[in-house]
Every structure is written in C-alpha cells, then in structure tokens.
XYZ file of C-alpha atoms in Angstrom:
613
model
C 31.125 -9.368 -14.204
C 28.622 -8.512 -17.226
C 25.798 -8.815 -14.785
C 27.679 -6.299 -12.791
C 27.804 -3.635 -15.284
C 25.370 -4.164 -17.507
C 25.662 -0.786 -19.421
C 29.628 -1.111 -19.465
C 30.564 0.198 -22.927
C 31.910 -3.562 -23.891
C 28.748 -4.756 -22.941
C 26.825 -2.542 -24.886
C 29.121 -2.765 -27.694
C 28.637 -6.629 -27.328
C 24.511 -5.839 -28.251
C 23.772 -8.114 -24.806
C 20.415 -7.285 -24.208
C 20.545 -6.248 -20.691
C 18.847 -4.409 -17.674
C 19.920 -0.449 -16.562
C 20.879 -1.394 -13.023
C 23.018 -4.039 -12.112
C 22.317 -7.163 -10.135
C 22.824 -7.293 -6.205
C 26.159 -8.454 -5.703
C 24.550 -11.239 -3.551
C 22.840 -12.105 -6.132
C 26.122 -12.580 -8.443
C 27.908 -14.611 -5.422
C 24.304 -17.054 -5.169
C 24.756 -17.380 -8.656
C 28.720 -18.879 -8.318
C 27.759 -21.636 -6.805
C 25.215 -23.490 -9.732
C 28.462 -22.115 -12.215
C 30.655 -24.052 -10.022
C 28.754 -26.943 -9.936
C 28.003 -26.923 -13.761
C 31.350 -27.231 -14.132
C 32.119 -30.265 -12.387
C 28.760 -31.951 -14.049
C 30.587 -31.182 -17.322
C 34.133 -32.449 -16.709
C 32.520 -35.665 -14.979
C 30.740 -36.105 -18.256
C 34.075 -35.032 -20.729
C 31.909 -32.350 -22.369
C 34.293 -30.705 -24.224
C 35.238 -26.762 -23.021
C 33.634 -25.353 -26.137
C 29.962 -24.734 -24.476
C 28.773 -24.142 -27.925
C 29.689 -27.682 -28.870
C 27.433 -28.753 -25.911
C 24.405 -30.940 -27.094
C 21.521 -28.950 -26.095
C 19.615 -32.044 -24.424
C 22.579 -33.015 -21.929
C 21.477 -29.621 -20.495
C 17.550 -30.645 -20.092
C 19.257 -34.251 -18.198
C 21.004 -31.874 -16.078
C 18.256 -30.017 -14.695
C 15.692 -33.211 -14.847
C 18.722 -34.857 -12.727
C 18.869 -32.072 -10.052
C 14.920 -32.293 -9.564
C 15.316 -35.975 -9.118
C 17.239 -35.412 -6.431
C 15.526 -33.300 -4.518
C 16.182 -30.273 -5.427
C 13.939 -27.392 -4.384
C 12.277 -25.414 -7.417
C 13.914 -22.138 -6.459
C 16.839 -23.509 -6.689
C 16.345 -25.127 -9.786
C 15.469 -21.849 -11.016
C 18.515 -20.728 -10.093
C 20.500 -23.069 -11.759
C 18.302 -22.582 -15.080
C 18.965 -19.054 -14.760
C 22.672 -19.394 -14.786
C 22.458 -21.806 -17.987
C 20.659 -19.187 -19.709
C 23.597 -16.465 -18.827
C 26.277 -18.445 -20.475
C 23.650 -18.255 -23.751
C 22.954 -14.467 -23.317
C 26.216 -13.249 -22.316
C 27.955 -15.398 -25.095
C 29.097 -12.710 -27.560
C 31.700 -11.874 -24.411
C 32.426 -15.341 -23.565
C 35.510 -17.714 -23.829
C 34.597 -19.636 -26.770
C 31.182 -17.932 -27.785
C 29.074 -19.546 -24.675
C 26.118 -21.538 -25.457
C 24.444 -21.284 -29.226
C 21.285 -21.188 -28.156
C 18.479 -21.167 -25.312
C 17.448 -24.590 -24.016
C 14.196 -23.780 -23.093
C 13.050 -20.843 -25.733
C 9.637 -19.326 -25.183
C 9.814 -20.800 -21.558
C 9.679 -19.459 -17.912
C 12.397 -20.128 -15.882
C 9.535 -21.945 -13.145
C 8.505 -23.735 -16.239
C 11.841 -24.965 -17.175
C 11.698 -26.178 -13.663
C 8.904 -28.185 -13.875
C 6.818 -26.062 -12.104
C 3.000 -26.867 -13.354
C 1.077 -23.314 -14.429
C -1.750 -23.699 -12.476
C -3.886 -20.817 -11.563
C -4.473 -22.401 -8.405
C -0.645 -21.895 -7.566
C -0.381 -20.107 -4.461
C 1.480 -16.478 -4.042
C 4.721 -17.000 -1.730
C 4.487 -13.360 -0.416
C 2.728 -13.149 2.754
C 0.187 -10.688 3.937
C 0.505 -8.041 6.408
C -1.175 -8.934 9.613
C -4.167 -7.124 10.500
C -2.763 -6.595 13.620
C 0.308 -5.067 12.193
C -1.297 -3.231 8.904
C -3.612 -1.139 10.627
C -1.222 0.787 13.783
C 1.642 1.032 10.911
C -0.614 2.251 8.110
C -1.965 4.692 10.984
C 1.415 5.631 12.666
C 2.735 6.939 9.148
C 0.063 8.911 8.264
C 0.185 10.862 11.828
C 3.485 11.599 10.950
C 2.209 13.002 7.602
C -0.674 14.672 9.205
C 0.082 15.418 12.332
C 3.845 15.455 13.082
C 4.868 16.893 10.045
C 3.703 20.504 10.627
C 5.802 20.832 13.512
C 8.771 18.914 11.914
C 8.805 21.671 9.035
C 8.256 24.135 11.859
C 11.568 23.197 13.959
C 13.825 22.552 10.718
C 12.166 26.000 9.839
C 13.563 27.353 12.998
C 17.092 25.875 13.072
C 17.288 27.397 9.295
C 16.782 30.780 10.718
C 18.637 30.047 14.163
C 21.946 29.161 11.621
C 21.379 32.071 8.834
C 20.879 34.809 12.036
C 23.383 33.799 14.120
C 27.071 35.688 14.770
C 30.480 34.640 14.262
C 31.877 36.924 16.108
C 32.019 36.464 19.901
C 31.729 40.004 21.121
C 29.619 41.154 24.040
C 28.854 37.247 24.414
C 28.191 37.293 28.016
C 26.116 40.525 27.692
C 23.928 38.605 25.105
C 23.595 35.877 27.249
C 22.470 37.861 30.172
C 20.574 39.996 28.292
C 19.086 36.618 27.111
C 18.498 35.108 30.497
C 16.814 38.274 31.587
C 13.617 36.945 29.875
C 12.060 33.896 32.209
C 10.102 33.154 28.997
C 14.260 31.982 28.107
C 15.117 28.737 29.338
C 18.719 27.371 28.922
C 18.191 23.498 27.150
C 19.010 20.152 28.060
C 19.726 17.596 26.682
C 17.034 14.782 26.494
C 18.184 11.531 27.479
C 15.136 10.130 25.511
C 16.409 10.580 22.068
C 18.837 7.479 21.458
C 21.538 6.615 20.149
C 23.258 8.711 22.096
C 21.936 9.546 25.826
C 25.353 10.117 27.805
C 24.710 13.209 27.885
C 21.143 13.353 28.798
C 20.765 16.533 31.556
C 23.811 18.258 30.520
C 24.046 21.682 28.983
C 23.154 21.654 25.255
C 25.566 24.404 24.801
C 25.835 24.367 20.626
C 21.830 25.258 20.665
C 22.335 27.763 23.606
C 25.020 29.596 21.782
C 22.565 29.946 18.709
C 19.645 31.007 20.624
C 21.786 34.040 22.193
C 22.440 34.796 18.197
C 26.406 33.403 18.065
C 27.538 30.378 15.985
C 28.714 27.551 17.824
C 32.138 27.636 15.790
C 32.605 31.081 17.677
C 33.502 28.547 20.623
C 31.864 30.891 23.307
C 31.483 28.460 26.016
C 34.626 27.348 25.579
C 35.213 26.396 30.062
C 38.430 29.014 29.465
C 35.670 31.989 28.738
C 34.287 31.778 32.254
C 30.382 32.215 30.376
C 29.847 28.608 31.095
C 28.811 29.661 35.251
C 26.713 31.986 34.155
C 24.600 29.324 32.289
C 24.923 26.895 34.888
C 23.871 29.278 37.485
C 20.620 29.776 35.200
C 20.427 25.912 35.939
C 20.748 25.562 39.644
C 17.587 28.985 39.748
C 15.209 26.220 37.832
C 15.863 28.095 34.556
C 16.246 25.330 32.041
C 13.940 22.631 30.296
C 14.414 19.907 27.881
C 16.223 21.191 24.238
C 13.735 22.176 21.947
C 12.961 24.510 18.810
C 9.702 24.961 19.571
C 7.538 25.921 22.645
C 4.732 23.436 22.180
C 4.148 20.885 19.783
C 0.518 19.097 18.169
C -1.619 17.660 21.180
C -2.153 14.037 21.341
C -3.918 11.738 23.458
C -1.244 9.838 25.026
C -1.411 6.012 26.505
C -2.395 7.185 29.579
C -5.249 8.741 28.779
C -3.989 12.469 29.220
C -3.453 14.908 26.505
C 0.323 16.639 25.738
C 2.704 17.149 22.554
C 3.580 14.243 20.667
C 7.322 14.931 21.278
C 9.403 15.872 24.504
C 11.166 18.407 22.087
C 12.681 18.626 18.671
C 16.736 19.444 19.234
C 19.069 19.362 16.199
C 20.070 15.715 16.646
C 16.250 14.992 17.702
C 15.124 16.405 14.607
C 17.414 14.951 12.095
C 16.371 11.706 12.992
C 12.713 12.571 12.975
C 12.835 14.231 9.317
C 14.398 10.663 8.539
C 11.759 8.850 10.311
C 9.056 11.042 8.446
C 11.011 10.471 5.000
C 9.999 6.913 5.615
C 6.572 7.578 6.868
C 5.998 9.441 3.623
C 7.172 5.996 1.673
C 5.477 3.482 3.678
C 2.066 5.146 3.300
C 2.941 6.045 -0.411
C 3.737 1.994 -0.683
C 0.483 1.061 1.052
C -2.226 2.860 -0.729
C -0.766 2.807 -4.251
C 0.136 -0.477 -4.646
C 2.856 0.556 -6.732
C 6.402 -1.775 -6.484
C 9.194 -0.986 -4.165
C 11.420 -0.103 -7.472
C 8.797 1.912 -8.631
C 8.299 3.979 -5.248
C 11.849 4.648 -5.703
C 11.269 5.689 -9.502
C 9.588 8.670 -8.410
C 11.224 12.422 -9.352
C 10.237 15.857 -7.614
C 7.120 17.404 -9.719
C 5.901 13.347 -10.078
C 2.170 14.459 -9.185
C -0.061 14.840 -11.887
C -3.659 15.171 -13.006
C -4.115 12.273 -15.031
C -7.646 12.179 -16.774
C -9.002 14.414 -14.071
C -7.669 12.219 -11.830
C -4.770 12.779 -9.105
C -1.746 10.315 -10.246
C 1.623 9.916 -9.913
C 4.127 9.483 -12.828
C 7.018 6.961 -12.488
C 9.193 4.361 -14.176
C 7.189 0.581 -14.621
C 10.373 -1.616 -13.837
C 9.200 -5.128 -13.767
C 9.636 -6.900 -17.245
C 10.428 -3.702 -18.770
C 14.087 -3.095 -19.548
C 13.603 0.195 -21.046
C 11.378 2.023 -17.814
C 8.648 3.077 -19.877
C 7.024 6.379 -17.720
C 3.678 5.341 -16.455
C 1.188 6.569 -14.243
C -0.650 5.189 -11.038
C -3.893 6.212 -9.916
C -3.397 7.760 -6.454
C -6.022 9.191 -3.584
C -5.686 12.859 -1.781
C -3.598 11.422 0.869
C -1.262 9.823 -0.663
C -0.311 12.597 -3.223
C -0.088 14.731 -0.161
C 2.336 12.249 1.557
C 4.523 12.588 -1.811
C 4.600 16.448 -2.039
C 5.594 16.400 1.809
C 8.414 13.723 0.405
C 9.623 16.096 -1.966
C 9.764 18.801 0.371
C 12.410 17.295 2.996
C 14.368 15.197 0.310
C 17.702 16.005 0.493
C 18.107 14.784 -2.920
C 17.876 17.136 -5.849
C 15.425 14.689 -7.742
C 14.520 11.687 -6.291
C 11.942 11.475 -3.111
C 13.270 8.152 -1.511
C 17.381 7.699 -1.162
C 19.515 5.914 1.495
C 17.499 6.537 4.969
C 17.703 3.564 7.438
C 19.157 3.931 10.867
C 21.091 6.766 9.840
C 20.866 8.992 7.167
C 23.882 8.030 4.274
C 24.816 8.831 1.177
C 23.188 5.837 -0.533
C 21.545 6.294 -4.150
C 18.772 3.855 -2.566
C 15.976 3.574 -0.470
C 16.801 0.616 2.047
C 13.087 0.259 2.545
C 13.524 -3.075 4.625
C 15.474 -1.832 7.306
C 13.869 1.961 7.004
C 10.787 0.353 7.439
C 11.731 -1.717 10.912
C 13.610 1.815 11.496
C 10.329 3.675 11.762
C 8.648 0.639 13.770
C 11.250 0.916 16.077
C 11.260 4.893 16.240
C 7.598 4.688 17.302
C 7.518 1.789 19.902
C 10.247 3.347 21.712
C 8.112 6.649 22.144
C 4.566 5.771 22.391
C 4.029 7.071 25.979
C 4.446 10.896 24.263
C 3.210 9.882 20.915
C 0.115 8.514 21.606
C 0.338 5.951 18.634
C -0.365 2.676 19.136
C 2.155 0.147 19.606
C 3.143 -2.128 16.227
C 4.423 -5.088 16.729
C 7.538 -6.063 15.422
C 7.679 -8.235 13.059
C 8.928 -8.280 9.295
C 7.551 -6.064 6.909
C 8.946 -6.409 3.436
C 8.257 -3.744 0.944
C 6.296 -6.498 -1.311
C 4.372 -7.168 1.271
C 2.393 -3.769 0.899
C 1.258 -4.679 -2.962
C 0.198 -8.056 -1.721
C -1.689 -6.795 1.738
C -3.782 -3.870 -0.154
C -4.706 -6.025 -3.229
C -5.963 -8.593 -1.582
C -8.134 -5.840 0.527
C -9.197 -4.364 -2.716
C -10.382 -7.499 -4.029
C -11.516 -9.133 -0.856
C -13.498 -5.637 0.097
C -17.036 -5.050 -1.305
C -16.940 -3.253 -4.455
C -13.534 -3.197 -4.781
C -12.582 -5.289 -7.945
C -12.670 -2.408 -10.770
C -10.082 -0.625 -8.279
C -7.873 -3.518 -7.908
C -7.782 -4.054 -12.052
C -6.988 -0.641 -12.718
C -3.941 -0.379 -9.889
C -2.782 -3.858 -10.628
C -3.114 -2.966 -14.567
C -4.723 -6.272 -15.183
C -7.694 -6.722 -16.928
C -10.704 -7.987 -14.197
C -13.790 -9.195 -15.004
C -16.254 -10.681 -12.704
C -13.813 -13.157 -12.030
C -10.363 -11.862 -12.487
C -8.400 -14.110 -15.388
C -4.639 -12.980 -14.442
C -2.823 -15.673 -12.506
C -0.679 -13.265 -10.740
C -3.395 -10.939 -10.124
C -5.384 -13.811 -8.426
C -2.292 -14.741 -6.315
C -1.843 -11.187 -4.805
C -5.490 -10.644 -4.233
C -6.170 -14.386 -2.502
C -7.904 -14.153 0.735
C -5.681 -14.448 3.834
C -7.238 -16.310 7.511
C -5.872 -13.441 9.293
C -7.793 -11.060 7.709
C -11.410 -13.108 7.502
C -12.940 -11.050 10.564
C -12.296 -8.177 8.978
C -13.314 -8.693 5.758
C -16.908 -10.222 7.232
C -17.229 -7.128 9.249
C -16.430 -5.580 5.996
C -19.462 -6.894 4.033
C -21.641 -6.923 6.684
C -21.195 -2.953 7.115
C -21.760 -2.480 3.071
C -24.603 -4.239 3.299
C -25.990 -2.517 5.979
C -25.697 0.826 4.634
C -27.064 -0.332 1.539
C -29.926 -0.982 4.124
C -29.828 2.168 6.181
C -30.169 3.959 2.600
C -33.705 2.205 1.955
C -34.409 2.800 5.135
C -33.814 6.706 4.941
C -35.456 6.609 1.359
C -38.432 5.029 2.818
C -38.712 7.561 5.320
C -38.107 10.481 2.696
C -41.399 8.845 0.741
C -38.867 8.482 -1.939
C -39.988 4.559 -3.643
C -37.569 1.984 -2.818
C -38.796 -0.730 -5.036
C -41.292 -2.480 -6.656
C -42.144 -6.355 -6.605
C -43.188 -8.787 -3.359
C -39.532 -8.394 -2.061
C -40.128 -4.521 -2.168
C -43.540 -4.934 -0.309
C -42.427 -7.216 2.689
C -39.174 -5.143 3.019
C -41.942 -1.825 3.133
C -43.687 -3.413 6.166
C -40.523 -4.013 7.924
C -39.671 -0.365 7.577
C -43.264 0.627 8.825
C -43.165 -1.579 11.516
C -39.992 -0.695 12.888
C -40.583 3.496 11.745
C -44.069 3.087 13.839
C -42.295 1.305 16.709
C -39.930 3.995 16.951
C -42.329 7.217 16.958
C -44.253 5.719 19.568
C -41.505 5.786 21.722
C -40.382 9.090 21.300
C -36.817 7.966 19.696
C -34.829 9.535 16.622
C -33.132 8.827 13.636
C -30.188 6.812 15.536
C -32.497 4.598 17.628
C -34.385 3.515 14.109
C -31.062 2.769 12.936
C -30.362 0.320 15.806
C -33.910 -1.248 15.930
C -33.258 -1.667 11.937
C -29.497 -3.226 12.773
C -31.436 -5.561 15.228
C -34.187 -6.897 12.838
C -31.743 -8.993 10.637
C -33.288 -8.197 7.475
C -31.845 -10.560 5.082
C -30.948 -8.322 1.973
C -28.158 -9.375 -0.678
C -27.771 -6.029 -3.058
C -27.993 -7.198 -7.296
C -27.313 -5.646 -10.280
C -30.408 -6.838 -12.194
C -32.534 -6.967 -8.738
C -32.215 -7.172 -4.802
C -32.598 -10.531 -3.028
C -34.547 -11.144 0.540
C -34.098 -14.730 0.413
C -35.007 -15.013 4.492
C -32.645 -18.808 5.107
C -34.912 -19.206 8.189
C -38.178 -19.446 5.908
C -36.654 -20.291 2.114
C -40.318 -21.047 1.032
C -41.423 -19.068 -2.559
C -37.670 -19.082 -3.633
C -37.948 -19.969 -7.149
C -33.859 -20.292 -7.527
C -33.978 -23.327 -5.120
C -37.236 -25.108 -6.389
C -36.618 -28.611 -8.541
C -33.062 -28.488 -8.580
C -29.926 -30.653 -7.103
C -28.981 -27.863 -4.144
C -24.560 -28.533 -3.739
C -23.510 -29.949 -0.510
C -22.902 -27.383 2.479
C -24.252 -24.686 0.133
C -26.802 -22.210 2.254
C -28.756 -19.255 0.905
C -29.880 -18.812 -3.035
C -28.463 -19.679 -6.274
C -28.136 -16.479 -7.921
C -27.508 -18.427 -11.175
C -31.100 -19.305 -11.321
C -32.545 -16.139 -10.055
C -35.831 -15.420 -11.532
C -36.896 -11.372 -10.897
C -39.548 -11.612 -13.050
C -41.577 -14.699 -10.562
C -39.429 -14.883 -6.959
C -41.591 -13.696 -4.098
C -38.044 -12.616 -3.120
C -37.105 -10.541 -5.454
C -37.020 -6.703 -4.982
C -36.373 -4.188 -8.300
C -35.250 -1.001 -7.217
C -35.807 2.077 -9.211
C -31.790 1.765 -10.001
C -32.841 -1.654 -11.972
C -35.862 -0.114 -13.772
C -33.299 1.548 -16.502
C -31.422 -2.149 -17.053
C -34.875 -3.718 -17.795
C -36.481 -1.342 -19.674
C -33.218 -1.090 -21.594
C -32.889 -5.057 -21.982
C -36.981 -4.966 -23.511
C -36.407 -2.468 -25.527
C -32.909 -4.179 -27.441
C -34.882 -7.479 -27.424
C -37.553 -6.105 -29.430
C -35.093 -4.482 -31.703
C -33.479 -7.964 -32.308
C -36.747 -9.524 -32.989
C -37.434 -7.302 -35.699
C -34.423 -8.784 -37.458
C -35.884 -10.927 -40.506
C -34.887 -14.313 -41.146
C -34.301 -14.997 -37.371
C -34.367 -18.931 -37.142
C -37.064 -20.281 -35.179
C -35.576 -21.470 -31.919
C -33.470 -18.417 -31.974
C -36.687 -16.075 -32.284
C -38.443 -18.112 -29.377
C -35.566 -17.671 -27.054
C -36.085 -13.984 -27.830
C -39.425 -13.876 -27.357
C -39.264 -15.178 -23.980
C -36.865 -13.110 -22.369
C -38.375 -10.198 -23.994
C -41.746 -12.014 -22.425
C -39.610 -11.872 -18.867
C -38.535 -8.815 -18.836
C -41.545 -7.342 -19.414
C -42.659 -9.064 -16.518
C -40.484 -7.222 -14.613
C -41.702 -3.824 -15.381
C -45.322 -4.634 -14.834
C -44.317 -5.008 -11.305
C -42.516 -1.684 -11.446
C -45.317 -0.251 -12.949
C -43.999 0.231 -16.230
C-alpha cells in the first residue's frame, strides 16, 4: 500500500524516502508473491514476528538458498527487493520492519550474485534493421508530409462546427441551393476506415448537414423531413464521392507505382483517428532520434524547446535514479524539435505533449507507448496501397528499444562516439568506460551490413574529397603515402579526360580502383594488404593471430612509406615540436627523461621536413 501512494500524507509524514509516482500495480501483485513466501521461510525457521529481531545473516542464507536452487537472477532480484521494502518502509510497519539494510552500499544484481563485469551483456534488444528504417520513415511522413493536411481538415471541421446553423429553416432550399454546384458532392462513407465499416456507402448525413451550414443536432435529415430523397436522388445522378474535408490531399507514390493522395479522405471519424495516429508519429520519431527515456518523452511540457548553448534542445524531467526530477536538457536535431512543436500543437492536453493515445483516444494521464506504438504499425500496414509507405513488419517494439537501437548506431557509425557521450550523458573517451553505456551501444548481427556499408561510404568520401582537392590543385598531402595516392589521382583524372567523361564518371573509376586509405588523426594510412612491403608498423614484431591490415599502435609517420600527412595534420605536428622544445628547456630534466624528449622532438620534426616545414 506505501508503494501505492508514495506521497500519501502518512507516508510523507513517516520521512520514507520515496519516488513521485507510484509503482504499477502489477508490479505490487509480482511483488506478493516473494512476501508470501518470506513468510513461510520464517515460520519454518520460528523467527520470531518482530522482523527487527531478525538476525541480519539468516536473510543473506535466504537469498544464497534460493540461488542454490535454481533460482533465476531476476527473480532473485525480486525477492531482494522486497527484503529491502520491509527495511525502508519500516517507520509504517507492524513492529518497526527490519533495522537495517542487509546489503548496504549494494545493487540489488549484486546482492544477487550477479558478477559486475563490463563484459555483461544488455538484455534489451535492438530494433531490426528491417523494422527501424520503414518505422523511423513512416513517422516522419506523417510529420512531414501528412501533417499539413491533417491540420488542414481539423482546420476545416473547426470552421464547418463554429459556421454552422441551429436552426433548421429553409433546410431543403440550402440543400438544393447546395447541390446546384456539381463542384458539391454529397459524401460517403468510406468503408476503408475501420473499426467501424457497416456503414461503408451510406449517406454520411452528420457531415452533409454541416456542409449545407446546419448543425447536425438540428436533426434535418431526420427520414420524417422528407430532405433525405432529395440527397439520395443526388446519389442515384452520380453526385457523391467518398467523405472528405478536403478536395485533394499531398501526392504520393503509391505501391503500384502511380501517383495519388496519401488518404482516400479525411471524415470526422477518419480524422480523429489520424490526429491520434500522428500524436504517436510525433513520439516515436521524438523517441528515436533523441535517445531520451520513455518517462522522459512523457516529461515533456508545451514551450519544452529551447536554445540551449546555441544549440536546439529540449527541456524535460531526468527520471531514472533521480527521485526529485531534476529539469535537464537533451540535445535535439531540426527534425525532431519540429516533430515536438507539431506535438504540442494537436495535444489535447493543456501541458503535456504525450497522454493516453492507443487504439482509441482516452482519458489516460499516460502515454501507452507500447500499444500506441503497434497502433501506428498497424494504422499504416492496413493502408499502404494509398499511403505509399512501406510496409513494417510487425513485430514488438518496446519504447526502450529506441535508446538501445540509436546508441548503438551512434557508436557503431563512423564518427559518432562524441554524439553518443553527450546524449547518453556519459563520459566517452576513445574507448567508452561506462558499463551501461557499453551495453546500449554493443554491436548487434542484424545490423553488421549496414554498419560496413556505413564505413565504407565515410571512407569513401573522405576519398572523393582528396580526389576533388586534387583536382582543385589544392595540396592533399605530403610524405610517400601522399605521392603514390597523387599518381593514382593522375592516372585515373588522365584516364578520364581522354575519354571525354565528367566529374561522376571520375568518381566511379575512383570507387573502382580500391584505394586502400584508413583516415588518422596524427596521419593517413595506405597500407595496400595485397603488397604490405615498406610497412614499418608490421616489421620485427609478433603479428596476433587472424589479425589483417596495420598496427596502428606502432605507426611510425615520421619513416612508413605508407604514411600520408595531410595539411589538417601539419598544425598537430608543428604544435607537438614546438611543446617538446618548450619541455626541453626545463632545467634539471633527468637524463633518460631528456632523451625521450629529444627523440620525439627528433620525430616530429621528421614529419614536417616531409611537409615542407
């Protein structure tokens, strides 16, 4: 019950340290069951009812007993967790509850014997590729595409409601008068729009009555008020189409190859399920590209977009591990902060963006995002013969699944790993310390084709730059790297003019040479594995099993015949020389120390001789 209502004034009154929100009650019936059976360990033992005249060890046999048996670690956990309630929530307890912790300064896991190994794996999954990229896609069509002509036909019905009539006289003149136009056409309803299609090709006589100007609750086409016929008879000349609130809608390559509007037409019941769908279009992409938590997505107020050190950004409340929700803010891209201003625009909440939309719109203070999120799959597989989105297939995508799928992308991507410390608010070095960061950014089989393709295309842009550079007469580099990479590019620039072709054919004939390029900091590598001779990194040294290419630990710039310095690396080196003879004119350097000085002063000036420095 305390874990119920945490802030209950008792509670509070109590000083239990406790969250703002309570737990699920799921949660509170899971956690029953280790009670129960706590209780029956302790009467099988004749511990006495007092729990704080429990000896604090028979508690460490109880767990050590259950893992003995069997017993997985998450439930173990569970049953730890429990123990440690009847200690926290003891000022409210029978008796006092437990005295003290019986596993202080510990993780729950570690309580369960579970080793803290950085190598521990992450349980959450990955997205698929093959599901990522359509649903990623789908959502922001809806926030690019659809949108404009969702806002249009809620727009529409706005003014359709405000204009219309209560009165009902001179309804059949207004009718005619309406008909009169052929432009008019009386609407139908759309058997495409589920749930409910038993009245698809019928009369949609509540929209009718507000396109002739009359509110619906004026009852006009009541079958007593004889203006029914006159519609019908509309219907029988051809003068009718599908319900909709607007005559066209955004054109979109459909699946079978032809072009036409996204929807068959945006009704009222139509469109209130399609400003749901795009309320959860808004949070999936939101979710996606931030890499912010579930909780936190739902943290966010109206007016949450910010400029945070020149910077777009969102402000919300950092839940995990922090019982207070101290405001912080999250780094976010154009896109994204657009997806969240559309967000706050159809929320019919008056300050949060994401409440209770799933398969119908509720009354909920939360965002289920679980079954929104198959919601919006569903939404757009049923339609994608209009919609022209691709299909997604349907399996389960958990909100935590987002974090987990985009930082392993951002870590697994080139030049990615400064991004993925800042979102994750980890600190990342070269190689990142945080266990949980390394868990949610661990490589996943089912995305290794992509992320090869990935590198592959960095590095040859990289190329394509020198390339372009080259051509520009700009210098590319200095060093015997630099010089065999400059023959390349004239042989293949040459190769190309003689043939009469252009920019786009020298980029092909330089995607089919293969040049073997691996992009540095301190220098640029052209260690060619097909000819390894000259590669000073490899000479009179153990090489590992199965490793292929160079040992970057052991590069040598300053002597390689592979090694390339670009004008990028001129600054490093000339820097580097320039603080090494600044330490060596420290006095009463020791010996050793002064000749390890001396020599990589003595290499780095090697290095700019062969820029020309």
């Amino acid at each position: 019950m305390i874990a119920l209502s945490p802030r209950h004034p008792k509670v509070m009154a109590a000083g239990i340290f406790a969250p703002r929100r309570p737990i699920d009650p799921r949660t509170a019936i899971r956690r029953l069951g280790p009670l129960r059976a706590l209780a029956s360990w302790a009467a099988e033992r004749g511990l006495p009812e007092d729990l704080g005249a429990w000896p604090e060890h028979q508690l460490h046999v109880r767990i050590a007993g259950l893992r003995e048996e069997g017993l997985a670690v998450t439930s173990a956990v569970i049953h730890i967790t429990v123990i440690r309630e009847l200690h926290r929530c003891g000022p409210l307890l029978t008796g006092g509850g437990l005295l003290r912790d019986p596993w202080p300064g510990m993780s729950a896991g570690a309580a369960a014997g579970v080793a803290a190994s950085g190598s521990r794996a992450l349980s959450t999954p990955v997205i698929p590729p093959e599901v990522w990229f359509p649903l990623v896609r789908a959502a922001w069509t809806y926030v690019d595409t659809f949108a404009p002509d969702i806002l249009r036909a809620r727009e529409r019905w706005r003014q359709l409601q405000v204009e219309a009539t209560r009165s009902s006289a001179g309804a059949a003149d207004r009718l005619r008068a309406w008909l009169a136009d052929p432009g008019n056409r009386v609407p139908l309803h759309d058997g495409h729009h589920p749930p409910r299609i038993t009245d698809a090709g019928e009369v949609h006589w509540n929209l009718l009555s507000f396109l002739i100007g009359i509110d619906r609750r004026a009852h006009i086409f009541n079958p007593a008020r004889g203006l029914r016929e006159i519609a019908l008879e509309a219907v029988e000349r051809g003068q009718c189409a599908s319900a909709s609130l607007l005559p066209e809608y955004a054109l979109v390559t459909r699946a079978d190859g032809m072009m036409g509007g996204w929807s068959r037409g945006l009704a009222p019941r139509s469109l209130r399920r399609e400003i749901e769908i795009l309320r959860v279009a808004c949070y999936i992409f939101v979710t996606a590209l931030s890499m912010m938590r579930d909780s936190e997505v739902q943290e966010i107020l109206k007016g949450s977009v910010v400029e945070y050190f020149g910077a777009p950004a969102v402000v919300s409340a950092e839940v995990k591990g922090e019982e207070d929700f101290p405001r912080k803010h999250w780094w976010i891209i154009e896109p994204v902060a657009r997806a969240l201003t559309l967000a706050e625009e159809i929320t019919p909440h008056p300050e949060r963006l994401f409440t209770g939309v799933a398969k119908k719109i509720g009354n909920a203070e939360r965002f289920a995002a679980a079954e929104g999120i198959k919601a919006f799959i569903e939404h757009v597989n049923a339609r994608t013969e209009v919609n022209g989105l691709e299909p997604i297939p349907s399996e389960r995508v958990a909100p935590h699944m987002f974090r987990r799928t985009m930082s392993m992308l951002t870590d697994q991507f080139p030049g990615s790993e400064i991004a993925l410390g800042i979102q994750l608010k980890h600190v990342a070095s070269r190689a990142l310390a945080n266990r949980t960061t390394q868990g949610y950014a661990a490589a996943a089989a089912s995305w290794a084709k992509h992320l090869d393709a990935a590198i592959e295309a960095a590095r040859f842009r990289g190329l394509r730059d020198l390339f372009d550079a080259h051509k520009a007469n700009e210098p590319i580099g200095f060093g015997p790297g630099a010089e065999q990479l400059t023959r390349t590019f004239n042989t293949i620039r040459d190769t190309v003019a003689a043939q009469g072709g252009d920019a786009t054919v020298e980029h092909a004939m330089l995607k089919q040479a293969r040049i073997s390029i691996r992009f540095g900091t301190l220098n640029n590598c052209l260690f060619d594995a097909a000819n390894p001779a000259g590669a000073v990194c490899l000479e009179n040294t153990l090489i590992p099993p199965g490793h292929t290419g160079p040992l970057p630990d052991r590069c040598r710039p300053d002597r390689c015949g592979n090694s390339m310095i670009g004008p990028q690396h001129v600054e490093i080196w000339d820097s580097e020389e320039r603080s090494l003879t600044k330490l060596l004119q420290t006095r009463r350097l020791a010996p050793k120390h002064r000749a390890a000085l001396e020599q990589q002063r003595e290499e780095a000036q090697a290095v700019l001789r062969k820029a020309g420095q």
